[in-house]
Short mmCIF file of C-alpha atoms in Angstrom, two decimals:
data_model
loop_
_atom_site.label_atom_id
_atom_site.label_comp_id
_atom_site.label_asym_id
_atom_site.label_seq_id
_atom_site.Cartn_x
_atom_site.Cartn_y
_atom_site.Cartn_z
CA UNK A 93 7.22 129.14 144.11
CA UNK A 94 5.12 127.35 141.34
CA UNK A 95 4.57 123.76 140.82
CA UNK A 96 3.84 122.11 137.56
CA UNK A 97 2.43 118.49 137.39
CA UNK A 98 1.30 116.86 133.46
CA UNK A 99 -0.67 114.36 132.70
CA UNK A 100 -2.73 112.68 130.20
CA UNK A 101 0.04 111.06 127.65
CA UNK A 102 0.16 107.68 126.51
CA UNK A 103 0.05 105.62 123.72
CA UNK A 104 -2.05 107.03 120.93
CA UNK A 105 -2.48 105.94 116.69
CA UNK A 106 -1.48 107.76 113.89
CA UNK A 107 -4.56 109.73 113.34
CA UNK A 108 -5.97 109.35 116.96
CA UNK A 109 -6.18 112.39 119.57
CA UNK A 110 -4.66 113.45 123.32
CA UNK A 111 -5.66 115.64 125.50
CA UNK A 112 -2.42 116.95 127.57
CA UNK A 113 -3.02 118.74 131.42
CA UNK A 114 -1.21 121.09 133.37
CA UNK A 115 -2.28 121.22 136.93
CA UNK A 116 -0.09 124.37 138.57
CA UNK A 117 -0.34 125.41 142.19
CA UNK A 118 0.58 128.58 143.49
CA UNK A 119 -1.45 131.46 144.40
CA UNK A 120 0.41 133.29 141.39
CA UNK A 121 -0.20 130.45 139.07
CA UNK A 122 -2.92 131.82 136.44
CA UNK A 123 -1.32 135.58 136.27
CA UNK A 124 1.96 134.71 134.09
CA UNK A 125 2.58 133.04 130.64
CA UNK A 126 2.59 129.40 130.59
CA UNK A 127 3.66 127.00 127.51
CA UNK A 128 4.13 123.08 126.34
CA UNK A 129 7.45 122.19 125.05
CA UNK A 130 8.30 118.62 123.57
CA UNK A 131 11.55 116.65 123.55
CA UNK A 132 11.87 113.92 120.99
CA UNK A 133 15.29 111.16 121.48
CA UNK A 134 18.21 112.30 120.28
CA UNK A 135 16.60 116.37 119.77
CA UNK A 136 16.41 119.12 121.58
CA UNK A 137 13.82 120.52 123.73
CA UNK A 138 11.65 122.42 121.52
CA UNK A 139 8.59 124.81 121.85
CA UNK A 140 5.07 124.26 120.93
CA UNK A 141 2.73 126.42 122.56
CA UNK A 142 2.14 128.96 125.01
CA UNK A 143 -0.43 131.33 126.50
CA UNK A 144 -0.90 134.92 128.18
CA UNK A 145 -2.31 135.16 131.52
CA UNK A 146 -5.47 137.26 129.31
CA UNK A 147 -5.75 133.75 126.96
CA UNK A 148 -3.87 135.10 123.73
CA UNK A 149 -2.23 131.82 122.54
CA UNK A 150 1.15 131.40 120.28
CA UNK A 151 1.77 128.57 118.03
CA UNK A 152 4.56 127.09 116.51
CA UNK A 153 3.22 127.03 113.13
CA UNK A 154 5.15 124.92 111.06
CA UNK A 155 4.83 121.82 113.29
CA UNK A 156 1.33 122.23 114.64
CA UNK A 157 -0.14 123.04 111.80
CA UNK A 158 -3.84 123.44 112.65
CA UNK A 159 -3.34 120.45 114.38
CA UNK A 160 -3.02 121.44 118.29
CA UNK A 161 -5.32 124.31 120.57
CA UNK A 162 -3.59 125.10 124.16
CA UNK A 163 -6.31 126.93 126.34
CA UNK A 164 -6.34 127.34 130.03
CA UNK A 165 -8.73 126.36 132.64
CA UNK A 166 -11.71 128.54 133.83
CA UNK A 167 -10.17 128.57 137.32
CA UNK A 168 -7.09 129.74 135.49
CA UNK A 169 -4.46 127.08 137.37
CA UNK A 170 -5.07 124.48 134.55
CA UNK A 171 -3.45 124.91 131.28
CA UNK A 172 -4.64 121.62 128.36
CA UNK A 173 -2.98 121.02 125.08
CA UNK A 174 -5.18 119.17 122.91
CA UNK A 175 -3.81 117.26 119.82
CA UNK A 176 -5.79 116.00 117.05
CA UNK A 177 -4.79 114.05 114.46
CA UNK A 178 -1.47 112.69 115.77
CA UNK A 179 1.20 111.58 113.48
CA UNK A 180 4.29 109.69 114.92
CA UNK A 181 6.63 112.62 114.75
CA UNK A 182 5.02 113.99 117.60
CA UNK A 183 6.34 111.67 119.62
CA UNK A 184 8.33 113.24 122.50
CA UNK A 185 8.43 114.17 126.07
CA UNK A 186 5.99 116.78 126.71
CA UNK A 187 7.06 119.63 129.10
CA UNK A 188 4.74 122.15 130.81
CA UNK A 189 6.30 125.56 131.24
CA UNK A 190 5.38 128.65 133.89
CA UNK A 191 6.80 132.41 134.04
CA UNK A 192 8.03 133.85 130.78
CA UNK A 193 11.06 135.89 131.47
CA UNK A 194 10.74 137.69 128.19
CA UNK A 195 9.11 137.85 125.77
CA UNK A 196 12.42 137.72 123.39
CA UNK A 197 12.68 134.36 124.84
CA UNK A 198 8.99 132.99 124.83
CA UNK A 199 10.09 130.06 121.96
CA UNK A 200 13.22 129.24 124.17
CA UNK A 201 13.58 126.69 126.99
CA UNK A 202 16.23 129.46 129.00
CA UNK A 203 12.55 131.89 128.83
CA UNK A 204 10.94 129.97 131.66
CA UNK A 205 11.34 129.66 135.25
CA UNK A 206 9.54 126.67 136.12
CA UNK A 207 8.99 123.22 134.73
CA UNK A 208 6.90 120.08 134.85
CA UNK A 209 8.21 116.61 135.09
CA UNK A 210 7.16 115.46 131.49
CA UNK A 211 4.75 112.91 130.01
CA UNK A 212 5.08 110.82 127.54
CA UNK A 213 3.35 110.74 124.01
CA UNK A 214 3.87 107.96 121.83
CA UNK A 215 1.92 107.61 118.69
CA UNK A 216 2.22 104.42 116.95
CA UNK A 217 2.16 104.85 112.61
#
């Protein structure tokens, strides 16, 4: 069993930058795929990052943008998401994500087996 705590949102300006963590416990923890997802009101639950237990990272492209790096942790239970230069559609719930299924379903919140509680990012315009 894996659990997945986040931390590190808040309130943040247009422009500003937020470092996101993903604290995981579990002797298995740093040996699978792990990933961010975001949920904005009234959207769904959409992906926005993930990385291989080797540190090969996938980004959604079209609404990072340059913008965001995930890496994990040198002690490989930590996984961080930083942002940079915030703009107030990213705004959402941010998820942490543990054990890819497949890798068909790597962008897709039915592709993971475990999940955080959520923080909130809210970045003012």
């Amino acid at each position: 069993q894996v659990q997945l705590v986040e931390s590190g949102g808040g309130l943040a300006q247009a422009g500003g930058s937020l470092k996101l963590s993903c604290a995981a416990s579990g002797h298995t923890s740093g040996f699978y795929t792990m990933a961010w997802f975001r949920q904005a009101p009234g959207k769904e639950r959409a992906f926005v990052a993930s990385i291989t237990p080797s540190g090969d990272s996938n980004l959604d492209t079209d609404s990072v943008k340059g913008r965001f790096t995930i890496a994990r942790g040198s002690a490989r239970n930590t996984v961080y998401l930083q942002m940079n230069s915030l703009k107030p559609e990213d705004t959402a719930v941010y998820y942490c994500a543990a054990l890819l299924k497949s890798l068909a379903l790597q962008r897709t919140v039915d592709g993971y087996s475990y999940w955080g509680q959520g923080t909130q990012v809210t970045v003012s315009s």
